[in-house]
PDB file of C-alpha atoms and ligand atoms in Angstrom:
ATOM      1  CA  MET A   1     143.066 179.486  -4.094  1.00  0.00           C
ATOM      2  CA  GLN A   2     144.235 177.777  -7.286  1.00  0.00           C
ATOM      3  CA  GLY A   3     147.974 177.096  -7.305  1.00  0.00           C
ATOM      4  CA  ASN A   4     150.427 178.198  -9.987  1.00  0.00           C
ATOM      5  CA  ILE A   5     153.075 176.488 -12.088  1.00  0.00           C
ATOM      6  CA  LEU A   6     156.830 177.137 -11.901  1.00  0.00           C
ATOM      7  CA  ILE A   7     159.135 176.197 -14.784  1.00  0.00           C
ATOM      8  CA  ILE A   8     162.813 176.143 -13.804  1.00  0.00           C
ATOM      9  CA  GLY A   9     165.220 176.349 -16.742  1.00  0.00           C
ATOM     10  CA  ALA A  10     162.488 177.920 -18.882  1.00  0.00           C
ATOM     11  CA  SER A  11     164.837 179.339 -21.507  1.00  0.00           C
ATOM     12  CA  GLY A  12     166.116 175.928 -22.562  1.00  0.00           C
ATOM     13  CA  GLN A  13     164.954 173.757 -25.461  1.00  0.00           C
ATOM     14  CA  ILE A  14     162.053 172.167 -23.554  1.00  0.00           C
ATOM     15  CA  GLY A  15     161.365 175.125 -21.260  1.00  0.00           C
ATOM     16  CA  ILE A  16     160.452 177.548 -24.049  1.00  0.00           C
ATOM     17  CA  GLU A  17     157.970 175.153 -25.596  1.00  0.00           C
ATOM     18  CA  LEU A  18     156.554 174.078 -22.241  1.00  0.00           C
ATOM     19  CA  THR A  19     156.044 177.721 -21.219  1.00  0.00           C
ATOM     20  CA  MET A  20     154.041 178.290 -24.415  1.00  0.00           C
ATOM     21  CA  ALA A  21     151.970 175.123 -24.029  1.00  0.00           C
ATOM     22  CA  LEU A  22     151.186 175.616 -20.347  1.00  0.00           C
ATOM     23  CA  ARG A  23     150.255 179.260 -20.876  1.00  0.00           C
ATOM     24  CA  THR A  24     147.859 178.268 -23.650  1.00  0.00           C
ATOM     25  CA  LYS A  25     146.291 175.731 -21.313  1.00  0.00           C
ATOM     26  CA  HIS A  26     146.207 177.637 -18.030  1.00  0.00           C
ATOM     27  CA  GLY A  27     146.611 181.312 -18.949  1.00  0.00           C
ATOM     28  CA  VAL A  28     149.673 183.555 -18.865  1.00  0.00           C
ATOM     29  CA  ASP A  29     149.356 184.530 -15.205  1.00  0.00           C
ATOM     30  CA  ARG A  30     149.345 180.998 -13.819  1.00  0.00           C
ATOM     31  CA  VAL A  31     152.662 180.013 -15.418  1.00  0.00           C
ATOM     32  CA  ILE A  32     155.912 181.377 -13.954  1.00  0.00           C
ATOM     33  CA  PRO A  33     158.906 180.690 -16.200  1.00  0.00           C
ATOM     34  CA  SER A  34     162.264 181.157 -14.487  1.00  0.00           C
ATOM     35  CA  ASP A  35     165.917 180.895 -15.347  1.00  0.00           C
ATOM     36  CA  ILE A  36     169.317 182.023 -14.191  1.00  0.00           C
ATOM     37  CA  ARG A  37     169.012 185.008 -16.541  1.00  0.00           C
ATOM     38  CA  LYS A  38     166.181 186.456 -18.577  1.00  0.00           C
ATOM     39  CA  PRO A  39     166.660 185.727 -22.263  1.00  0.00           C
ATOM     40  CA  ASP A  40     165.928 188.364 -24.853  1.00  0.00           C
ATOM     41  CA  LEU A  41     162.747 186.705 -26.129  1.00  0.00           C
ATOM     42  CA  GLU A  42     159.336 188.332 -26.537  1.00  0.00           C
ATOM     43  CA  LEU A  43     157.759 185.241 -24.929  1.00  0.00           C
ATOM     44  CA  PHE A  44     159.241 186.142 -21.568  1.00  0.00           C
ATOM     45  CA  ASN A  45     158.004 189.752 -21.685  1.00  0.00           C
ATOM     46  CA  GLU A  46     154.417 188.633 -22.139  1.00  0.00           C
ATOM     47  CA  GLY A  47     153.880 187.440 -18.566  1.00  0.00           C
ATOM     48  CA  PRO A  48     155.610 186.877 -15.244  1.00  0.00           C
ATOM     49  CA  PHE A  49     159.274 185.774 -15.215  1.00  0.00           C
ATOM     50  CA  GLU A  50     161.588 185.111 -12.271  1.00  0.00           C
ATOM     51  CA  ILE A  51     165.381 185.190 -12.263  1.00  0.00           C
ATOM     52  CA  LEU A  52     166.182 182.011 -10.366  1.00  0.00           C
ATOM     53  CA  ASN A  53     169.204 179.783  -9.860  1.00  0.00           C
ATOM     54  CA  VAL A  54     167.955 176.366  -8.794  1.00  0.00           C
ATOM     55  CA  LEU A  55     171.109 175.957  -6.710  1.00  0.00           C
ATOM     56  CA  ASP A  56     169.950 178.854  -4.505  1.00  0.00           C
ATOM     57  CA  LYS A  57     167.493 176.942  -2.322  1.00  0.00           C
ATOM     58  CA  ALA A  58     166.432 179.934  -0.219  1.00  0.00           C
ATOM     59  CA  ARG A  59     165.472 181.931  -3.325  1.00  0.00           C
ATOM     60  CA  LEU A  60     163.683 178.885  -4.731  1.00  0.00           C
ATOM     61  CA  GLU A  61     161.615 178.605  -1.542  1.00  0.00           C
ATOM     62  CA  GLU A  62     160.830 182.318  -1.747  1.00  0.00           C
ATOM     63  CA  VAL A  63     159.621 182.096  -5.373  1.00  0.00           C
ATOM     64  CA  ILE A  64     157.485 179.046  -4.574  1.00  0.00           C
ATOM     65  CA  ALA A  65     155.863 180.827  -1.627  1.00  0.00           C
ATOM     66  CA  GLU A  66     155.445 184.227  -3.357  1.00  0.00           C
ATOM     67  CA  HIS A  67     153.685 182.729  -6.379  1.00  0.00           C
ATOM     68  CA  ASN A  68     151.685 180.067  -4.534  1.00  0.00           C
ATOM     69  CA  ILE A  69     153.331 177.330  -6.611  1.00  0.00           C
ATOM     70  CA  THR A  70     151.772 173.860  -6.528  1.00  0.00           C
ATOM     71  CA  GLU A  71     153.448 172.384  -9.631  1.00  0.00           C
ATOM     72  CA  VAL A  72     157.126 172.560 -10.575  1.00  0.00           C
ATOM     73  CA  TYR A  73     158.928 171.499 -13.753  1.00  0.00           C
ATOM     74  CA  GLN A  74     162.634 171.305 -12.847  1.00  0.00           C
ATOM     75  CA  LEU A  75     164.352 171.463 -16.256  1.00  0.00           C
ATOM     76  CA  ALA A  76     167.638 173.189 -15.352  1.00  0.00           C
ATOM     77  CA  ALA A  77     170.502 170.803 -16.182  1.00  0.00           C
ATOM     78  CA  LEU A  78     173.648 170.382 -18.251  1.00  0.00           C
ATOM     79  CA  LEU A  79     173.095 167.989 -21.181  1.00  0.00           C
ATOM     80  CA  SER A  80     175.351 165.113 -22.184  1.00  0.00           C
ATOM     81  CA  ALA A  81     178.073 166.793 -24.240  1.00  0.00           C
ATOM     82  CA  THR A  82     178.446 169.806 -21.931  1.00  0.00           C
ATOM     83  CA  SER A  83     178.471 167.548 -18.861  1.00  0.00           C
ATOM     84  CA  GLU A  84     181.510 165.673 -20.211  1.00  0.00           C
ATOM     85  CA  LYS A  85     183.379 168.979 -20.389  1.00  0.00           C
ATOM     86  CA  ASN A  86     182.444 170.047 -16.874  1.00  0.00           C
ATOM     87  CA  PRO A  87     181.663 166.955 -14.778  1.00  0.00           C
ATOM     88  CA  ALA A  88     181.831 168.597 -11.350  1.00  0.00           C
ATOM     89  CA  PHE A  89     179.426 171.388 -12.237  1.00  0.00           C
ATOM     90  CA  ALA A  90     177.150 168.953 -14.111  1.00  0.00           C
ATOM     91  CA  TRP A  91     176.912 166.762 -11.017  1.00  0.00           C
ATOM     92  CA  ASP A  92     176.289 169.774  -8.787  1.00  0.00           C
ATOM     93  CA  LEU A  93     173.560 171.286 -10.982  1.00  0.00           C
ATOM     94  CA  ASN A  94     171.878 168.066 -12.100  1.00  0.00           C
ATOM     95  CA  MET A  95     171.759 166.525  -8.612  1.00  0.00           C
ATOM     96  CA  ASN A  96     171.416 169.464  -6.226  1.00  0.00           C
ATOM     97  CA  GLY A  97     168.811 171.138  -8.436  1.00  0.00           C
ATOM     98  CA  LEU A  98     166.728 167.997  -8.025  1.00  0.00           C
ATOM     99  CA  PHE A  99     167.430 167.664  -4.274  1.00  0.00           C
ATOM    100  CA  HIS A 100     166.329 171.219  -3.626  1.00  0.00           C
ATOM    101  CA  ILE A 101     162.972 170.625  -5.268  1.00  0.00           C
ATOM    102  CA  LEU A 102     162.461 167.198  -3.694  1.00  0.00           C
ATOM    103  CA  ASP A 103     163.290 168.558  -0.230  1.00  0.00           C
ATOM    104  CA  ILE A 104     160.928 171.514  -0.627  1.00  0.00           C
ATOM    105  CA  ALA A 105     158.185 169.140  -1.871  1.00  0.00           C
ATOM    106  CA  LYS A 106     158.825 166.855   1.101  1.00  0.00           C
ATOM    107  CA  GLU A 107     158.177 169.762   3.512  1.00  0.00           C
ATOM    108  CA  LYS A 108     155.406 171.483   1.606  1.00  0.00           C
ATOM    109  CA  LYS A 109     153.277 168.382   0.894  1.00  0.00           C
ATOM    110  CA  ASN A 110     151.168 169.931  -1.898  1.00  0.00           C
ATOM    111  CA  LEU A 111     153.883 170.343  -4.541  1.00  0.00           C
ATOM    112  CA  LYS A 112     153.733 168.141  -7.644  1.00  0.00           C
ATOM    113  CA  VAL A 113     157.144 167.783  -9.314  1.00  0.00           C
ATOM    114  CA  PHE A 114     158.231 166.976 -12.866  1.00  0.00           C
ATOM    115  CA  TRP A 115     161.852 166.031 -13.414  1.00  0.00           C
ATOM    116  CA  PRO A 116     163.243 164.857 -16.764  1.00  0.00           C
ATOM    117  CA  SER A 117     165.372 161.770 -17.126  1.00  0.00           C
ATOM    118  CA  SER A 118     166.846 160.640 -20.435  1.00  0.00           C
ATOM    119  CA  ILE A 119     167.810 157.676 -22.607  1.00  0.00           C
ATOM    120  CA  ALA A 120     171.317 158.541 -21.326  1.00  0.00           C
ATOM    121  CA  ALA A 121     170.415 156.733 -18.079  1.00  0.00           C
ATOM    122  CA  PHE A 122     171.027 153.522 -20.051  1.00  0.00           C
ATOM    123  CA  GLY A 123     174.537 152.347 -20.890  1.00  0.00           C
ATOM    124  CA  PRO A 124     176.637 150.155 -23.150  1.00  0.00           C
ATOM    125  CA  ASN A 125     175.484 146.919 -21.468  1.00  0.00           C
ATOM    126  CA  THR A 126     171.794 147.742 -21.865  1.00  0.00           C
ATOM    127  CA  PRO A 127     169.985 145.761 -24.608  1.00  0.00           C
ATOM    128  CA  ALA A 128     170.003 148.341 -27.397  1.00  0.00           C
ATOM    129  CA  ASP A 129     166.900 147.344 -29.365  1.00  0.00           C
ATOM    130  CA  ASN A 130     163.468 147.950 -27.948  1.00  0.00           C
ATOM    131  CA  THR A 131     165.123 148.668 -24.575  1.00  0.00           C
ATOM    132  CA  PRO A 132     162.767 147.510 -21.801  1.00  0.00           C
ATOM    133  CA  GLN A 133     161.532 149.670 -18.931  1.00  0.00           C
ATOM    134  CA  TYR A 134     163.458 147.534 -16.436  1.00  0.00           C
ATOM    135  CA  THR A 135     166.876 146.406 -17.610  1.00  0.00           C
ATOM    136  CA  ILE A 136     170.622 146.738 -17.056  1.00  0.00           C
ATOM    137  CA  MET A 137     171.420 150.402 -16.455  1.00  0.00           C
ATOM    138  CA  GLU A 138     175.117 151.185 -16.315  1.00  0.00           C
ATOM    139  CA  PRO A 139     175.463 154.673 -17.824  1.00  0.00           C
ATOM    140  CA  SER A 140     178.978 155.606 -18.864  1.00  0.00           C
ATOM    141  CA  SER A 141     178.516 159.356 -19.208  1.00  0.00           C
ATOM    142  CA  VAL A 142     178.510 162.045 -16.508  1.00  0.00           C
ATOM    143  CA  TYR A 143     175.050 163.132 -17.597  1.00  0.00           C
ATOM    144  CA  GLY A 144     173.742 159.547 -17.687  1.00  0.00           C
ATOM    145  CA  ILE A 145     175.100 158.836 -14.192  1.00  0.00           C
ATOM    146  CA  SER A 146     173.304 161.948 -12.886  1.00  0.00           C
ATOM    147  CA  LYS A 147     170.074 160.875 -14.594  1.00  0.00           C
ATOM    148  CA  LEU A 148     170.150 157.337 -13.188  1.00  0.00           C
ATOM    149  CA  ALA A 149     170.987 158.625  -9.696  1.00  0.00           C
ATOM    150  CA  GLY A 150     168.189 161.198 -10.008  1.00  0.00           C
ATOM    151  CA  GLU A 151     165.696 158.506 -10.968  1.00  0.00           C
ATOM    152  CA  ARG A 152     166.590 156.496  -7.876  1.00  0.00           C
ATOM    153  CA  TRP A 153     166.175 159.583  -5.674  1.00  0.00           C
ATOM    154  CA  CYS A 154     162.772 160.377  -7.216  1.00  0.00           C
ATOM    155  CA  GLU A 155     161.532 156.896  -6.383  1.00  0.00           C
ATOM    156  CA  TYR A 156     163.044 157.131  -2.891  1.00  0.00           C
ATOM    157  CA  TYR A 157     161.304 160.464  -2.103  1.00  0.00           C
ATOM    158  CA  PHE A 158     158.010 159.079  -3.421  1.00  0.00           C
ATOM    159  CA  GLN A 159     158.235 155.920  -1.324  1.00  0.00           C
ATOM    160  CA  LYS A 160     159.668 157.377   1.880  1.00  0.00           C
ATOM    161  CA  PHE A 161     158.032 160.795   1.952  1.00  0.00           C
ATOM    162  CA  GLY A 162     155.082 160.588  -0.451  1.00  0.00           C
ATOM    163  CA  VAL A 163     156.510 163.277  -2.784  1.00  0.00           C
ATOM    164  CA  ASP A 164     154.381 163.313  -5.958  1.00  0.00           C
ATOM    165  CA  VAL A 165     157.269 163.291  -8.425  1.00  0.00           C
ATOM    166  CA  ARG A 166     156.821 162.219 -12.039  1.00  0.00           C
ATOM    167  CA  SER A 167     159.447 161.658 -14.703  1.00  0.00           C
ATOM    168  CA  ILE A 168     160.043 160.478 -18.245  1.00  0.00           C
ATOM    169  CA  ARG A 169     163.204 159.352 -20.021  1.00  0.00           C
ATOM    170  CA  TYR A 170     163.300 161.749 -22.956  1.00  0.00           C
ATOM    171  CA  PRO A 171     164.792 160.584 -26.229  1.00  0.00           C
ATOM    172  CA  GLY A 172     166.555 163.172 -28.444  1.00  0.00           C
ATOM    173  CA  LEU A 173     164.142 166.069 -28.931  1.00  0.00           C
ATOM    174  CA  ILE A 174     163.566 167.829 -32.236  1.00  0.00           C
ATOM    175  CA  GLY A 175     161.727 171.131 -32.535  1.00  0.00           C
ATOM    176  CA  TYR A 176     161.762 174.375 -34.515  1.00  0.00           C
ATOM    177  CA  ARG A 177     160.697 176.908 -31.856  1.00  0.00           C
ATOM    178  CA  SER A 178     163.718 176.501 -29.594  1.00  0.00           C
ATOM    179  CA  GLU A 179     167.283 175.397 -30.081  1.00  0.00           C
ATOM    180  CA  PRO A 180     169.003 172.592 -28.196  1.00  0.00           C
ATOM    181  CA  GLY A 181     172.267 173.236 -26.379  1.00  0.00           C
ATOM    182  CA  GLY A 182     174.958 170.825 -25.361  1.00  0.00           C
ATOM    183  CA  GLY A 183     173.349 167.497 -26.255  1.00  0.00           C
ATOM    184  CA  THR A 184     174.490 164.538 -28.343  1.00  0.00           C
ATOM    185  CA  THR A 185     171.202 164.331 -30.215  1.00  0.00           C
ATOM    186  CA  ASP A 186     171.432 168.012 -31.262  1.00  0.00           C
ATOM    187  CA  TYR A 187     172.650 167.017 -34.733  1.00  0.00           C
ATOM    188  CA  ALA A 188     169.059 166.094 -35.577  1.00  0.00           C
ATOM    189  CA  VAL A 189     168.031 169.746 -35.148  1.00  0.00           C
ATOM    190  CA  ASP A 190     171.179 171.414 -36.575  1.00  0.00           C
ATOM    191  CA  ILE A 191     170.876 169.377 -39.774  1.00  0.00           C
ATOM    192  CA  PHE A 192     167.633 171.154 -40.765  1.00  0.00           C
ATOM    193  CA  TYR A 193     169.117 174.658 -40.433  1.00  0.00           C
ATOM    194  CA  HIS A 194     172.171 173.640 -42.476  1.00  0.00           C
ATOM    195  CA  ALA A 195     170.038 171.873 -45.085  1.00  0.00           C
ATOM    196  CA  LEU A 196     167.929 175.004 -45.567  1.00  0.00           C
ATOM    197  CA  ASP A 197     170.821 177.504 -45.327  1.00  0.00           C
ATOM    198  CA  ASN A 198     173.431 175.915 -47.557  1.00  0.00           C
ATOM    199  CA  GLY A 199     172.270 172.429 -48.567  1.00  0.00           C
ATOM    200  CA  LYS A 200     175.103 170.684 -46.697  1.00  0.00           C
ATOM    201  CA  TYR A 201     175.726 169.249 -43.251  1.00  0.00           C
ATOM    202  CA  THR A 202     178.643 167.559 -41.512  1.00  0.00           C
ATOM    203  CA  SER A 203     177.280 165.214 -38.872  1.00  0.00           C
ATOM    204  CA  PHE A 204     179.234 164.751 -35.644  1.00  0.00           C
ATOM    205  CA  LEU A 205     177.713 161.254 -35.371  1.00  0.00           C
ATOM    206  CA  SER A 206     178.507 158.503 -37.857  1.00  0.00           C
ATOM    207  CA  GLU A 207     176.026 157.587 -40.574  1.00  0.00           C
ATOM    208  CA  ASN A 208     174.625 154.432 -38.957  1.00  0.00           C
ATOM    209  CA  THR A 209     174.229 155.688 -35.376  1.00  0.00           C
ATOM    210  CA  MET A 210     170.624 154.872 -34.577  1.00  0.00           C
ATOM    211  CA  LEU A 211     169.067 156.799 -31.681  1.00  0.00           C
ATOM    212  CA  PRO A 212     165.572 157.218 -30.245  1.00  0.00           C
ATOM    213  CA  MET A 213     164.170 160.660 -31.161  1.00  0.00           C
ATOM    214  CA  MET A 214     160.948 162.571 -30.699  1.00  0.00           C
ATOM    215  CA  MET A 215     159.210 165.617 -32.119  1.00  0.00           C
ATOM    216  CA  MET A 216     158.918 168.338 -29.474  1.00  0.00           C
ATOM    217  CA  GLU A 217     155.103 168.453 -29.824  1.00  0.00           C
ATOM    218  CA  ASP A 218     155.013 164.809 -28.687  1.00  0.00           C
ATOM    219  CA  ALA A 219     157.462 165.456 -25.841  1.00  0.00           C
ATOM    220  CA  ILE A 220     155.360 168.359 -24.527  1.00  0.00           C
ATOM    221  CA  LYS A 221     152.220 166.245 -24.827  1.00  0.00           C
ATOM    222  CA  ALA A 222     153.911 163.491 -22.773  1.00  0.00           C
ATOM    223  CA  THR A 223     155.197 165.961 -20.166  1.00  0.00           C
ATOM    224  CA  ILE A 224     151.814 167.556 -19.593  1.00  0.00           C
ATOM    225  CA  GLY A 225     150.147 164.129 -19.923  1.00  0.00           C
ATOM    226  CA  ILE A 226     152.093 162.511 -17.100  1.00  0.00           C
ATOM    227  CA  MET A 227     151.579 165.582 -14.864  1.00  0.00           C
ATOM    228  CA  GLU A 228     147.822 165.535 -15.471  1.00  0.00           C
ATOM    229  CA  ALA A 229     147.449 161.774 -14.967  1.00  0.00           C
ATOM    230  CA  PRO A 230     145.709 160.690 -11.765  1.00  0.00           C
ATOM    231  CA  SER A 231     148.311 159.856  -9.148  1.00  0.00           C
ATOM    232  CA  GLU A 232     147.347 156.176  -9.018  1.00  0.00           C
ATOM    233  CA  SER A 233     147.982 155.819 -12.780  1.00  0.00           C
ATOM    234  CA  VAL A 234     151.590 156.914 -12.367  1.00  0.00           C
ATOM    235  CA  LYS A 235     152.853 153.571 -11.176  1.00  0.00           C
ATOM    236  CA  ILE A 236     156.532 154.103 -11.932  1.00  0.00           C
ATOM    237  CA  ARG A 237     158.111 156.829  -9.798  1.00  0.00           C
ATOM    238  CA  SER A 238     161.671 156.462 -11.045  1.00  0.00           C
ATOM    239  CA  SER A 239     161.121 157.396 -14.717  1.00  0.00           C
ATOM    240  CA  TYR A 240     159.084 156.113 -17.669  1.00  0.00           C
ATOM    241  CA  ASN A 241     160.548 154.952 -20.978  1.00  0.00           C
ATOM    242  CA  LEU A 242     159.168 157.095 -23.792  1.00  0.00           C
ATOM    243  CA  ALA A 243     159.468 156.448 -27.531  1.00  0.00           C
ATOM    244  CA  GLY A 244     158.702 158.338 -30.696  1.00  0.00           C
ATOM    245  CA  VAL A 245     160.812 157.411 -33.726  1.00  0.00           C
ATOM    246  CA  SER A 246     164.314 155.983 -34.193  1.00  0.00           C
ATOM    247  CA  PHE A 247     166.638 156.829 -37.045  1.00  0.00           C
ATOM    248  CA  THR A 248     170.261 157.239 -38.095  1.00  0.00           C
ATOM    249  CA  PRO A 249     171.852 160.413 -39.520  1.00  0.00           C
ATOM    250  CA  LYS A 250     171.865 158.706 -42.924  1.00  0.00           C
ATOM    251  CA  GLU A 251     168.144 157.896 -42.751  1.00  0.00           C
ATOM    252  CA  LEU A 252     167.365 161.444 -41.630  1.00  0.00           C
ATOM    253  CA  ALA A 253     169.396 162.837 -44.530  1.00  0.00           C
ATOM    254  CA  GLU A 254     167.503 160.582 -46.988  1.00  0.00           C
ATOM    255  CA  GLU A 255     164.172 161.884 -45.674  1.00  0.00           C
ATOM    256  CA  ILE A 256     165.400 165.506 -45.929  1.00  0.00           C
ATOM    257  CA  LYS A 257     166.467 164.850 -49.531  1.00  0.00           C
ATOM    258  CA  LYS A 258     162.820 164.124 -50.395  1.00  0.00           C
ATOM    259  CA  HIS A 259     162.217 167.851 -49.727  1.00  0.00           C
ATOM    260  CA  ILE A 260     165.643 169.228 -50.730  1.00  0.00           C
ATOM    261  CA  PRO A 261     166.976 166.859 -53.429  1.00  0.00           C
ATOM    262  CA  SER A 262     170.381 168.568 -53.621  1.00  0.00           C
ATOM    263  CA  PHE A 263     171.057 168.134 -49.866  1.00  0.00           C
ATOM    264  CA  GLU A 264     174.439 166.569 -49.059  1.00  0.00           C
ATOM    265  CA  ILE A 265     175.710 165.098 -45.820  1.00  0.00           C
ATOM    266  CA  ASP A 266     179.132 163.949 -44.686  1.00  0.00           C
ATOM    267  CA  TYR A 267     180.345 162.551 -41.392  1.00  0.00           C
ATOM    268  CA  ALA A 268     183.064 163.640 -38.958  1.00  0.00           C
ATOM    269  CA  PRO A 269     182.326 161.855 -35.671  1.00  0.00           C
ATOM    270  CA  ASP A 270     183.737 163.552 -32.568  1.00  0.00           C
ATOM    271  CA  PHE A 271     183.697 162.816 -28.809  1.00  0.00           C
ATOM    272  CA  ARG A 272     179.896 162.661 -28.860  1.00  0.00           C
ATOM    273  CA  GLN A 273     180.052 159.433 -30.896  1.00  0.00           C
ATOM    274  CA  SER A 274     180.994 157.361 -27.855  1.00  0.00           C
ATOM    275  CA  LEU A 275     178.084 158.849 -25.878  1.00  0.00           C
ATOM    276  CA  ALA A 276     175.667 157.953 -28.673  1.00  0.00           C
ATOM    277  CA  ASP A 277     177.182 154.475 -28.986  1.00  0.00           C
ATOM    278  CA  SER A 278     176.386 153.795 -25.332  1.00  0.00           C
ATOM    279  CA  TRP A 279     172.669 154.636 -25.731  1.00  0.00           C
ATOM    280  CA  PRO A 280     169.767 152.516 -27.014  1.00  0.00           C
ATOM    281  CA  ASN A 281     168.667 152.314 -30.653  1.00  0.00           C
ATOM    282  CA  SER A 282     164.991 152.064 -29.805  1.00  0.00           C
ATOM    283  CA  ILE A 283     162.796 152.047 -26.706  1.00  0.00           C
ATOM    284  CA  ASP A 284     159.907 149.942 -25.418  1.00  0.00           C
ATOM    285  CA  ASP A 285     157.504 152.432 -23.858  1.00  0.00           C
ATOM    286  CA  SER A 286     154.555 150.083 -23.278  1.00  0.00           C
ATOM    287  CA  SER A 287     154.382 150.940 -19.542  1.00  0.00           C
ATOM    288  CA  ALA A 288     153.766 154.640 -20.303  1.00  0.00           C
ATOM    289  CA  ARG A 289     151.179 153.670 -22.924  1.00  0.00           C
ATOM    290  CA  GLN A 290     149.361 151.353 -20.501  1.00  0.00           C
ATOM    291  CA  ASP A 291     149.627 153.361 -17.296  1.00  0.00           C
ATOM    292  CA  TRP A 292     148.741 156.893 -18.371  1.00  0.00           C
ATOM    293  CA  GLY A 293     147.680 156.570 -22.001  1.00  0.00           C
ATOM    294  CA  TRP A 294     150.784 157.882 -23.757  1.00  0.00           C
ATOM    295  CA  ASN A 295     150.879 157.697 -27.565  1.00  0.00           C
ATOM    296  CA  HIS A 296     153.021 159.513 -30.096  1.00  0.00           C
ATOM    297  CA  GLU A 297     151.810 161.305 -33.215  1.00  0.00           C
ATOM    298  CA  TYR A 298     154.921 162.135 -35.205  1.00  0.00           C
ATOM    299  CA  ASP A 299     156.528 159.510 -37.426  1.00  0.00           C
ATOM    300  CA  MET A 300     159.699 160.343 -39.341  1.00  0.00           C
ATOM    301  CA  SER A 301     158.013 161.706 -42.449  1.00  0.00           C
ATOM    302  CA  LYS A 302     155.679 164.013 -40.440  1.00  0.00           C
ATOM    303  CA  LEU A 303     158.603 165.123 -38.264  1.00  0.00           C
ATOM    304  CA  VAL A 304     160.800 166.023 -41.247  1.00  0.00           C
ATOM    305  CA  SER A 305     158.082 167.748 -43.249  1.00  0.00           C
ATOM    306  CA  THR A 306     156.999 169.776 -40.179  1.00  0.00           C
ATOM    307  CA  MET A 307     160.587 170.848 -39.404  1.00  0.00           C
ATOM    308  CA  ILE A 308     161.237 171.945 -42.990  1.00  0.00           C
ATOM    309  CA  THR A 309     157.937 173.785 -43.379  1.00  0.00           C
ATOM    310  CA  GLU A 310     158.184 175.581 -40.038  1.00  0.00           C
ATOM    311  CA  ILE A 311     161.863 176.567 -40.322  1.00  0.00           C
ATOM    312  CA  ARG A 312     161.163 177.883 -43.832  1.00  0.00           C
ATOM    313  CA  LYS A 313     158.318 179.998 -42.413  1.00  0.00           C
ATOM    314  CA  LYS A 314     160.571 181.326 -39.629  1.00  0.00           C
ATOM    315  CA  LYS A 315     163.242 182.275 -42.134  1.00  0.00           C
ATOM    316  CA  ALA A 316     160.706 184.009 -44.394  1.00  0.00           C
ATOM    317  CA  VAL A 317     159.446 186.078 -41.438  1.00  0.00           C
ATOM    318  CA  SER A 318     162.973 187.099 -40.406  1.00  0.00           C
ATOM    319  CA  ILE A 319     163.797 188.146 -44.003  1.00  0.00           C
ATOM    320  CA  GLU A 320     160.566 190.201 -44.119  1.00  0.00           C
ATOM    321  CA  THR A 321     161.237 191.899 -40.775  1.00  0.00           C
ATOM    322  CA  SER A 322     164.843 192.731 -41.685  1.00  0.00           C
ATOM    323  CA  ASN A 323     163.703 194.400 -44.957  1.00  0.00           C
TER     324      ASN A 323
HETATM  325  C1  AKB B 401     171.408 164.813 -24.988  1.00  0.00           C
HETATM  326  O1  AKB B 401     171.740 164.487 -26.139  1.00  0.00           O
HETATM  327  O2  AKB B 401     172.202 165.061 -24.083  1.00  0.00           O
HETATM  328  C2  AKB B 401     169.937 164.872 -24.673  1.00  0.00           C
HETATM  329  C3  AKB B 401     169.442 163.577 -24.115  1.00  0.00           C
HETATM  330  C4  AKB B 401     169.382 162.381 -24.962  1.00  0.00           C
HETATM  331  O3  AKB B 401     169.078 163.543 -22.977  1.00  0.00           O
HETATM  332  N1  AKB B 401     169.182 165.212 -25.823  1.00  0.00           N
END
């Protein structure tokens, strides 16, 4: 019997989009989104949904058995900014969520696992430009420490127990279907809503803070791409570097101004500035390109024009439905 796909943390920024993409590919019934609570979104009424806390290992085992799960995307985590505010819970969720899945996969043998790492696994001593796959990694944030530790555990479970775990180091993700929550790169989504709502945005990162970013369509393509790659092509079992575009808040604002000439930005850096300052400016993702054929589609101009067009459409629909 064909196995099914479990998405843990499905109501988050990546989870919503991944649920949609995997359902389109495999059909609604084969994809089981889950989260600690069911969000009030039509998407989750259209097919199966499980209430699931990844920290409850017994319930996780039950859901995996009940739905004949053979592929898991473990996306439940606290992001960088939220982790700084609640380090103990961030460590608990980010690490034990991963352990539960790895331990179940170790026992079950036929469970393929996706677990996201992040550019936050790098740190202030990492070479910031074109950051190599293998380099100094001394993360200085709670979130980054959990991501680096998680990467090491993924590789360990692959080598010691043959767990088929696959991972990528996501850059900041930008999409219009779902909203980010608790990250340092979230400014690059918020800015579009402010630009379209009132033509102004105050960035919590300074104007010249360059960070690696990626359009959500590319991130979903990479996520499904690495999971579909033949096992022997996935040569790195810690986590792959992944790159799309890199830009600063100032450069993003300039690109937005091409569509909204009156747009204004100012800068009021907060505690998230030091997180951003410890992360790379740009990433060398040649291993992912060579090993499993990764390539990105969205450059900055396509990213910005897509965000503006799609958010405008969303706003037009919500005005129509409220009339
Ligand atoms: C965050 O800002 O915390 C995330 C990330 C870079 O992993 N977007």
